[in-house]
PDB file of C-alpha atoms in Angstrom:
ATOM      1  CA  MET A  27       0.000   0.000   0.000  1.00  0.00           C
ATOM      2  CA  VAL A  28       1.173   3.497  -0.835  1.00  0.00           C
ATOM      3  CA  THR A  29      -0.595   6.229   1.098  1.00  0.00           C
ATOM      4  CA  THR A  30      -1.641   9.291  -0.872  1.00  0.00           C
ATOM      5  CA  CYS A  31       0.066  11.750   1.465  1.00  0.00           C
ATOM      6  CA  ASN A  32       3.598  11.512   2.886  1.00  0.00           C
ATOM      7  CA  GLY A  33       4.035   7.938   1.647  1.00  0.00           C
ATOM      8  CA  VAL A  34       6.930   6.433  -0.316  1.00  0.00           C
ATOM      9  CA  ASP A  35       6.174   5.281  -3.854  1.00  0.00           C
ATOM     10  CA  HIS A  36       8.818   2.603  -4.484  1.00  0.00           C
ATOM     11  CA  GLU A  37       7.544   1.944  -8.007  1.00  0.00           C
ATOM     12  CA  HIS A  38       8.467   5.477  -9.045  1.00  0.00           C
ATOM     13  CA  GLY A  39      11.947   5.970  -7.657  1.00  0.00           C
ATOM     14  CA  GLY A  40      10.974   6.346  -4.024  1.00  0.00           C
ATOM     15  CA  ALA A  41       9.128   9.618  -4.588  1.00  0.00           C
ATOM     16  CA  VAL A  42       7.238  10.993  -1.611  1.00  0.00           C
ATOM     17  CA  THR A  43       3.519  11.292  -2.262  1.00  0.00           C
ATOM     18  CA  GLN A  44       2.085  14.742  -1.700  1.00  0.00           C
ATOM     19  CA  GLY A  45      -1.670  14.142  -1.660  1.00  0.00           C
ATOM     20  CA  GLY A  46      -3.706  17.302  -2.173  1.00  0.00           C
ATOM     21  CA  PHE A  47      -0.559  19.382  -2.512  1.00  0.00           C
ATOM     22  CA  SER A  48       0.333  17.642  -5.800  1.00  0.00           C
ATOM     23  CA  ASP A  49       0.131  19.565  -9.056  1.00  0.00           C
ATOM     24  CA  VAL A  50      -0.583  16.379 -11.037  1.00  0.00           C
ATOM     25  CA  VAL A  51      -1.636  12.898  -9.957  1.00  0.00           C
ATOM     26  CA  VAL A  52      -2.240   9.682 -11.933  1.00  0.00           C
ATOM     27  CA  VAL A  53      -5.209   7.687 -10.629  1.00  0.00           C
ATOM     28  CA  ASP A  54      -6.513   4.251 -11.539  1.00  0.00           C
ATOM     29  CA  GLU A  55     -10.116   4.461 -12.727  1.00  0.00           C
ATOM     30  CA  TYR A  56     -11.344   2.187  -9.938  1.00  0.00           C
ATOM     31  CA  TYR A  57     -10.069   4.594  -7.295  1.00  0.00           C
ATOM     32  CA  VAL A  58     -11.635   7.736  -8.736  1.00  0.00           C
ATOM     33  CA  LEU A  59     -14.682   9.224  -7.027  1.00  0.00           C
ATOM     34  CA  ARG A  60     -17.131  11.605  -8.635  1.00  0.00           C
ATOM     35  CA  VAL A  61     -18.017  14.634  -6.530  1.00  0.00           C
ATOM     36  CA  PRO A  62     -21.648  15.483  -7.373  1.00  0.00           C
ATOM     37  CA  ASP A  63     -22.513  18.834  -8.852  1.00  0.00           C
ATOM     38  CA  GLY A  64     -23.482  21.224  -6.083  1.00  0.00           C
ATOM     39  CA  LEU A  65     -21.279  19.586  -3.445  1.00  0.00           C
ATOM     40  CA  PRO A  66     -18.381  22.019  -2.800  1.00  0.00           C
ATOM     41  CA  LEU A  67     -14.937  20.468  -2.488  1.00  0.00           C
ATOM     42  CA  ASP A  68     -14.459  21.891   1.001  1.00  0.00           C
ATOM     43  CA  SER A  69     -17.626  20.053   2.042  1.00  0.00           C
ATOM     44  CA  ALA A  70     -16.668  16.831   0.250  1.00  0.00           C
ATOM     45  CA  ALA A  71     -13.191  16.590   1.810  1.00  0.00           C
ATOM     46  CA  PRO A  72     -14.230  15.659   5.397  1.00  0.00           C
ATOM     47  CA  LEU A  73     -16.875  13.294   4.039  1.00  0.00           C
ATOM     48  CA  LEU A  74     -14.180  11.147   2.403  1.00  0.00           C
ATOM     49  CA  CYS A  75     -12.882  10.188   5.851  1.00  0.00           C
ATOM     50  CA  ALA A  76     -15.261  10.997   8.697  1.00  0.00           C
ATOM     51  CA  GLY A  77     -18.318  10.806   6.453  1.00  0.00           C
ATOM     52  CA  VAL A  78     -17.857   7.316   5.057  1.00  0.00           C
ATOM     53  CA  THR A  79     -16.585   6.024   8.424  1.00  0.00           C
ATOM     54  CA  VAL A  80     -20.047   6.533   9.912  1.00  0.00           C
ATOM     55  CA  TYR A  81     -22.152   6.227   6.736  1.00  0.00           C
ATOM     56  CA  SER A  82     -20.910   2.754   5.848  1.00  0.00           C
ATOM     57  CA  PRO A  83     -21.882   0.976   9.099  1.00  0.00           C
ATOM     58  CA  MET A  84     -25.144   2.903   9.344  1.00  0.00           C
ATOM     59  CA  VAL A  85     -26.237   1.533   5.974  1.00  0.00           C
ATOM     60  CA  GLN A  86     -24.808  -1.936   6.625  1.00  0.00           C
ATOM     61  CA  HIS A  87     -26.639  -2.348   9.935  1.00  0.00           C
ATOM     62  CA  GLY A  88     -29.918  -0.737   8.945  1.00  0.00           C
ATOM     63  CA  LEU A  89     -29.334   2.459  10.903  1.00  0.00           C
ATOM     64  CA  ASN A  90     -30.549   4.510   7.958  1.00  0.00           C
ATOM     65  CA  SER A  91     -34.297   3.964   8.174  1.00  0.00           C
ATOM     66  CA  PRO A  92     -36.727   6.834   8.773  1.00  0.00           C
ATOM     67  CA  GLY A  93     -38.260   6.684  12.217  1.00  0.00           C
ATOM     68  CA  LYS A  94     -35.537   4.608  13.837  1.00  0.00           C
ATOM     69  CA  HIS A  95     -33.742   5.961  16.898  1.00  0.00           C
ATOM     70  CA  LEU A  96     -29.961   6.423  16.667  1.00  0.00           C
ATOM     71  CA  GLY A  97     -27.648   7.210  19.550  1.00  0.00           C
ATOM     72  CA  VAL A  98     -24.383   9.028  18.801  1.00  0.00           C
ATOM     73  CA  VAL A  99     -21.700   8.860  21.477  1.00  0.00           C
ATOM     74  CA  GLY A 100     -19.254  11.759  21.360  1.00  0.00           C
ATOM     75  CA  LEU A 101     -19.400  15.035  19.495  1.00  0.00           C
ATOM     76  CA  GLY A 102     -15.983  15.794  18.128  1.00  0.00           C
ATOM     77  CA  GLY A 103     -15.818  15.266  14.369  1.00  0.00           C
ATOM     78  CA  LEU A 104     -17.116  11.797  13.568  1.00  0.00           C
ATOM     79  CA  GLY A 105     -20.019  12.443  15.897  1.00  0.00           C
ATOM     80  CA  HIS A 106     -20.958  15.640  14.088  1.00  0.00           C
ATOM     81  CA  VAL A 107     -21.225  13.829  10.764  1.00  0.00           C
ATOM     82  CA  ALA A 108     -23.079  10.875  12.303  1.00  0.00           C
ATOM     83  CA  VAL A 109     -25.736  13.226  13.661  1.00  0.00           C
ATOM     84  CA  LYS A 110     -26.123  14.931  10.281  1.00  0.00           C
ATOM     85  CA  PHE A 111     -26.393  11.637   8.407  1.00  0.00           C
ATOM     86  CA  GLY A 112     -28.894  10.321  10.937  1.00  0.00           C
ATOM     87  CA  LYS A 113     -31.112  13.346  10.461  1.00  0.00           C
ATOM     88  CA  ALA A 114     -30.709  13.189   6.685  1.00  0.00           C
ATOM     89  CA  PHE A 115     -31.905   9.577   6.817  1.00  0.00           C
ATOM     90  CA  GLY A 116     -35.002  10.756   8.699  1.00  0.00           C
ATOM     91  CA  MET A 117     -34.063   9.198  12.025  1.00  0.00           C
ATOM     92  CA  ARG A 118     -34.531  10.367  15.581  1.00  0.00           C
ATOM     93  CA  VAL A 119     -31.034  11.167  16.862  1.00  0.00           C
ATOM     94  CA  THR A 120     -29.845  11.449  20.445  1.00  0.00           C
ATOM     95  CA  VAL A 121     -26.353  12.690  21.275  1.00  0.00           C
ATOM     96  CA  ILE A 122     -24.717  11.026  24.291  1.00  0.00           C
ATOM     97  CA  SER A 123     -21.861  12.986  25.833  1.00  0.00           C
ATOM     98  CA  THR A 124     -19.978  13.543  29.073  1.00  0.00           C
ATOM     99  CA  SER A 125     -19.967  17.302  28.376  1.00  0.00           C
ATOM    100  CA  PRO A 126     -23.195  19.174  29.191  1.00  0.00           C
ATOM    101  CA  GLY A 127     -21.734  22.195  27.401  1.00  0.00           C
ATOM    102  CA  LYS A 128     -22.217  20.485  24.060  1.00  0.00           C
ATOM    103  CA  ARG A 129     -26.000  20.374  24.423  1.00  0.00           C
ATOM    104  CA  GLN A 130     -26.623  23.603  22.529  1.00  0.00           C
ATOM    105  CA  GLU A 131     -24.368  22.613  19.647  1.00  0.00           C
ATOM    106  CA  ALA A 132     -26.000  19.202  19.359  1.00  0.00           C
ATOM    107  CA  LEU A 133     -29.591  20.428  19.453  1.00  0.00           C
ATOM    108  CA  GLU A 134     -29.447  23.849  17.793  1.00  0.00           C
ATOM    109  CA  HIS A 135     -26.556  23.610  15.356  1.00  0.00           C
ATOM    110  CA  LEU A 136     -26.610  19.941  14.327  1.00  0.00           C
ATOM    111  CA  GLY A 137     -30.351  19.350  14.707  1.00  0.00           C
ATOM    112  CA  ALA A 138     -30.252  16.405  17.116  1.00  0.00           C
ATOM    113  CA  ASP A 139     -33.551  15.566  18.792  1.00  0.00           C
ATOM    114  CA  ASP A 140     -32.259  14.814  22.289  1.00  0.00           C
ATOM    115  CA  PHE A 141     -29.115  15.106  24.396  1.00  0.00           C
ATOM    116  CA  LEU A 142     -28.039  12.793  27.221  1.00  0.00           C
ATOM    117  CA  VAL A 143     -25.289  13.424  29.746  1.00  0.00           C
ATOM    118  CA  SER A 144     -23.816   9.953  30.130  1.00  0.00           C
ATOM    119  CA  ARG A 145     -22.639  10.679  33.683  1.00  0.00           C
ATOM    120  CA  ASP A 146     -26.190  11.419  34.813  1.00  0.00           C
ATOM    121  CA  PRO A 147     -27.812   8.130  35.946  1.00  0.00           C
ATOM    122  CA  GLU A 148     -31.322   9.600  35.846  1.00  0.00           C
ATOM    123  CA  GLN A 149     -31.001  10.788  32.249  1.00  0.00           C
ATOM    124  CA  MET A 150     -29.552   7.448  31.166  1.00  0.00           C
ATOM    125  CA  ALA A 151     -32.287   5.513  32.953  1.00  0.00           C
ATOM    126  CA  SER A 152     -34.986   7.613  31.302  1.00  0.00           C
ATOM    127  CA  ALA A 153     -33.708   6.614  27.857  1.00  0.00           C
ATOM    128  CA  ALA A 154     -33.239   2.902  28.604  1.00  0.00           C
ATOM    129  CA  GLY A 155     -34.414   0.550  25.855  1.00  0.00           C
ATOM    130  CA  THR A 156     -35.296   3.302  23.379  1.00  0.00           C
ATOM    131  CA  MET A 157     -32.545   3.165  20.738  1.00  0.00           C
ATOM    132  CA  ASP A 158     -32.285   0.909  17.701  1.00  0.00           C
ATOM    133  CA  GLY A 159     -28.519   1.339  17.484  1.00  0.00           C
ATOM    134  CA  ILE A 160     -25.571   3.418  18.619  1.00  0.00           C
ATOM    135  CA  ILE A 161     -22.546   4.855  16.847  1.00  0.00           C
ATOM    136  CA  ASP A 162     -19.702   5.286  19.347  1.00  0.00           C
ATOM    137  CA  THR A 163     -17.169   7.815  18.021  1.00  0.00           C
ATOM    138  CA  VAL A 164     -15.079   8.371  21.164  1.00  0.00           C
ATOM    139  CA  SER A 165     -11.339   7.733  20.815  1.00  0.00           C
ATOM    140  CA  ALA A 166     -10.525   7.870  24.543  1.00  0.00           C
ATOM    141  CA  TRP A 167     -11.286   5.221  27.141  1.00  0.00           C
ATOM    142  CA  HIS A 168     -14.829   5.452  28.481  1.00  0.00           C
ATOM    143  CA  PRO A 169     -17.324   3.164  30.234  1.00  0.00           C
ATOM    144  CA  ILE A 170     -19.436   1.398  27.627  1.00  0.00           C
ATOM    145  CA  THR A 171     -21.592  -0.919  29.743  1.00  0.00           C
ATOM    146  CA  PRO A 172     -24.261   1.778  30.369  1.00  0.00           C
ATOM    147  CA  LEU A 173     -24.614   2.322  26.620  1.00  0.00           C
ATOM    148  CA  PHE A 174     -26.018  -1.161  26.031  1.00  0.00           C
ATOM    149  CA  SER A 175     -28.917  -0.491  28.390  1.00  0.00           C
ATOM    150  CA  LEU A 176     -30.022   2.310  26.050  1.00  0.00           C
ATOM    151  CA  MET A 177     -30.664  -0.082  23.164  1.00  0.00           C
ATOM    152  CA  LYS A 178     -33.686  -2.167  22.314  1.00  0.00           C
ATOM    153  CA  PRO A 179     -33.327  -5.959  22.045  1.00  0.00           C
ATOM    154  CA  MET A 180     -31.074  -6.930  19.113  1.00  0.00           C
ATOM    155  CA  GLY A 181     -29.677  -3.408  19.014  1.00  0.00           C
ATOM    156  CA  GLN A 182     -26.240  -2.907  17.493  1.00  0.00           C
ATOM    157  CA  ILE A 183     -23.439  -0.663  18.734  1.00  0.00           C
ATOM    158  CA  VAL A 184     -20.752   0.326  16.234  1.00  0.00           C
ATOM    159  CA  PHE A 185     -17.352   1.491  17.438  1.00  0.00           C
ATOM    160  CA  VAL A 186     -15.576   3.865  15.055  1.00  0.00           C
ATOM    161  CA  GLY A 187     -13.227   5.497  17.566  1.00  0.00           C
ATOM    162  CA  GLY A 188      -9.924   3.934  18.596  1.00  0.00           C
ATOM    163  CA  PRO A 189      -9.282   4.017  22.357  1.00  0.00           C
ATOM    164  CA  THR A 190      -5.766   2.889  23.243  1.00  0.00           C
ATOM    165  CA  ARG A 191      -6.908   1.187  26.458  1.00  0.00           C
ATOM    166  CA  PRO A 192      -9.093  -1.934  26.293  1.00  0.00           C
ATOM    167  CA  LEU A 193     -12.775  -1.249  26.839  1.00  0.00           C
ATOM    168  CA  GLU A 194     -14.497  -3.221  29.603  1.00  0.00           C
ATOM    169  CA  LEU A 195     -17.621  -5.191  28.739  1.00  0.00           C
ATOM    170  CA  PRO A 196     -19.263  -7.731  31.060  1.00  0.00           C
ATOM    171  CA  ALA A 197     -21.308 -10.432  29.393  1.00  0.00           C
ATOM    172  CA  TYR A 198     -24.512  -9.400  31.177  1.00  0.00           C
ATOM    173  CA  ALA A 199     -24.527  -6.172  29.137  1.00  0.00           C
ATOM    174  CA  ILE A 200     -25.094  -7.999  25.837  1.00  0.00           C
ATOM    175  CA  VAL A 201     -26.520 -11.455  26.605  1.00  0.00           C
ATOM    176  CA  PRO A 202     -29.980 -10.223  27.654  1.00  0.00           C
ATOM    177  CA  GLY A 203     -31.608  -8.870  24.517  1.00  0.00           C
ATOM    178  CA  GLY A 204     -29.031 -10.363  22.148  1.00  0.00           C
ATOM    179  CA  LYS A 205     -27.255  -7.066  21.595  1.00  0.00           C
ATOM    180  CA  GLY A 206     -24.385  -6.879  19.154  1.00  0.00           C
ATOM    181  CA  ILE A 207     -20.995  -5.194  18.830  1.00  0.00           C
ATOM    182  CA  THR A 208     -19.089  -4.313  15.707  1.00  0.00           C
ATOM    183  CA  GLY A 209     -16.578  -1.777  14.448  1.00  0.00           C
ATOM    184  CA  ASN A 210     -15.776   0.132  11.305  1.00  0.00           C
ATOM    185  CA  CYS A 211     -12.829   1.945   9.763  1.00  0.00           C
ATOM    186  CA  VAL A 212     -13.532   4.209   6.763  1.00  0.00           C
ATOM    187  CA  GLY A 213     -15.134   2.392   3.781  1.00  0.00           C
ATOM    188  CA  GLY A 214     -14.653   1.067   0.268  1.00  0.00           C
ATOM    189  CA  ILE A 215     -14.943   2.872  -3.045  1.00  0.00           C
ATOM    190  CA  ARG A 216     -18.578   1.853  -3.537  1.00  0.00           C
ATOM    191  CA  ASP A 217     -19.497   3.128  -0.066  1.00  0.00           C
ATOM    192  CA  CYS A 218     -17.628   6.377  -0.676  1.00  0.00           C
ATOM    193  CA  GLN A 219     -19.464   7.033  -3.927  1.00  0.00           C
ATOM    194  CA  ALA A 220     -22.853   6.189  -2.454  1.00  0.00           C
ATOM    195  CA  MET A 221     -22.131   8.489   0.477  1.00  0.00           C
ATOM    196  CA  LEU A 222     -21.080  11.382  -1.774  1.00  0.00           C
ATOM    197  CA  ASP A 223     -24.179  10.910  -3.943  1.00  0.00           C
ATOM    198  CA  PHE A 224     -26.394  10.933  -0.864  1.00  0.00           C
ATOM    199  CA  ALA A 225     -24.724  14.073   0.481  1.00  0.00           C
ATOM    200  CA  GLY A 226     -25.038  15.741  -2.906  1.00  0.00           C
ATOM    201  CA  GLU A 227     -28.764  14.989  -3.047  1.00  0.00           C
ATOM    202  CA  HIS A 228     -29.578  16.029   0.514  1.00  0.00           C
ATOM    203  CA  GLY A 229     -27.017  18.707   1.220  1.00  0.00           C
ATOM    204  CA  ARG A 230     -26.883  22.331   2.190  1.00  0.00           C
ATOM    205  CA  HIS A 231     -23.486  23.946   2.167  1.00  0.00           C
ATOM    206  CA  HIS A 232     -21.907  26.823   4.048  1.00  0.00           C
ATOM    207  CA  ARG A 233     -18.752  27.789   2.222  1.00  0.00           C
ATOM    208  CA  ARG A 234     -17.930  30.808   4.366  1.00  0.00           C
ATOM    209  CA  GLY A 235     -18.250  31.775   7.997  1.00  0.00           C
ATOM    210  CA  GLY A 236     -19.737  28.547   9.325  1.00  0.00           C
ATOM    211  CA  ALA A 237     -18.660  25.222  10.778  1.00  0.00           C
ATOM    212  CA  ASP A 238     -21.284  23.196   8.923  1.00  0.00           C
ATOM    213  CA  GLN A 239     -18.973  21.642   6.350  1.00  0.00           C
ATOM    214  CA  ASP A 240     -20.616  18.215   6.193  1.00  0.00           C
ATOM    215  CA  GLY A 241     -23.458  19.618   4.094  1.00  0.00           C
ATOM    216  CA  LEU A 242     -26.482  17.475   4.976  1.00  0.00           C
ATOM    217  CA  ARG A 243     -30.062  18.418   5.557  1.00  0.00           C
ATOM    218  CA  GLN A 244     -32.832  16.386   7.149  1.00  0.00           C
ATOM    219  CA  HIS A 245     -34.626  14.151   4.711  1.00  0.00           C
ATOM    220  CA  GLY A 246     -37.363  11.579   5.088  1.00  0.00           C
ATOM    221  CA  ALA A 247     -35.954   8.906   2.800  1.00  0.00           C
ATOM    222  CA  GLY A 248     -33.206   6.341   3.284  1.00  0.00           C
ATOM    223  CA  ALA A 249     -30.186   5.942   1.049  1.00  0.00           C
ATOM    224  CA  SER A 250     -30.920   4.405  -2.337  1.00  0.00           C
ATOM    225  CA  ARG A 251     -27.553   4.338  -4.107  1.00  0.00           C
ATOM    226  CA  GLU A 252     -25.475   1.888  -2.099  1.00  0.00           C
ATOM    227  CA  GLN A 253     -24.752  -0.155  -5.205  1.00  0.00           C
ATOM    228  CA  ARG A 254     -23.620   2.676  -7.468  1.00  0.00           C
ATOM    229  CA  ARG A 255     -20.133   2.371  -8.953  1.00  0.00           C
ATOM    230  CA  PRO A 256     -17.910   5.365  -9.563  1.00  0.00           C
ATOM    231  CA  LEU A 257     -17.909   6.868 -13.025  1.00  0.00           C
ATOM    232  CA  PRO A 258     -15.160   5.229 -15.151  1.00  0.00           C
ATOM    233  CA  LEU A 259     -12.586   7.834 -16.100  1.00  0.00           C
ATOM    234  CA  ARG A 260      -9.678   5.664 -17.269  1.00  0.00           C
ATOM    235  CA  HIS A 261      -6.164   6.607 -16.270  1.00  0.00           C
ATOM    236  CA  ARG A 262      -6.038  10.350 -16.289  1.00  0.00           C
ATOM    237  CA  ARG A 263      -3.649  13.077 -15.319  1.00  0.00           C
ATOM    238  CA  ARG A 264      -5.626  15.590 -13.359  1.00  0.00           C
ATOM    239  CA  ARG A 265      -4.382  18.976 -12.275  1.00  0.00           C
ATOM    240  CA  GLN A 266      -5.138  19.584  -8.632  1.00  0.00           C
ATOM    241  CA  PRO A 267      -5.585  23.045  -7.086  1.00  0.00           C
ATOM    242  CA  ARG A 268      -2.642  23.948  -4.880  1.00  0.00           C
ATOM    243  CA  LEU A 269      -3.681  24.477  -1.287  1.00  0.00           C
ATOM    244  CA  ASP A 270      -1.034  27.148  -0.776  1.00  0.00           C
ATOM    245  CA  SER A 271      -2.166  29.346  -3.662  1.00  0.00           C
TER     246      SER A 271
END
């Protein structure tokens, strides 16, 4: 594997890859993504990492259906995009955080329906058994056992963060109700294209003076383009805009 930025390309004399800073790049047709018309590049960029990281498991595990209840743990990048995708899918979205100060951002800026302080036992108890699934975006160690009580039977929790310390999970948290655990890291080309298409169809973009760069608006329909392949472009030399110009 040769990474697109700061990697060593041994097939071409050991050149260091420069990613978005390159003037010209040669790309295999199967690794080219089409950015939909109306989706600004500054909005598309974070979607190609954070966006597909949460979009892919949401679609895979059925957490993209209107009316379902999604819990999003953490609000620090991945969590922002997960909330926006959840609302765009037409879901009820609850943000779960240790920081009460993030309530206003979650509810007013991102459009979440509810906000839970995970350290408040009463708030957590009031939401027990209400969620169809949870996306956990936190990259630091945190107690996860209480999160399973929030889900309905057969609910699925998806870990997309990467804590360096092992997370603690007693069996009693998942055996009753048959609750499941999985993880996800980014996504394939097909997922990326489907995610971009969805964002292009349901997006609103703020190019200046705002933090809303993920460009998604609430919509009542689920994703319908999971099987779309990227547009074949053949091998092509494409001039990239320099970021320092």
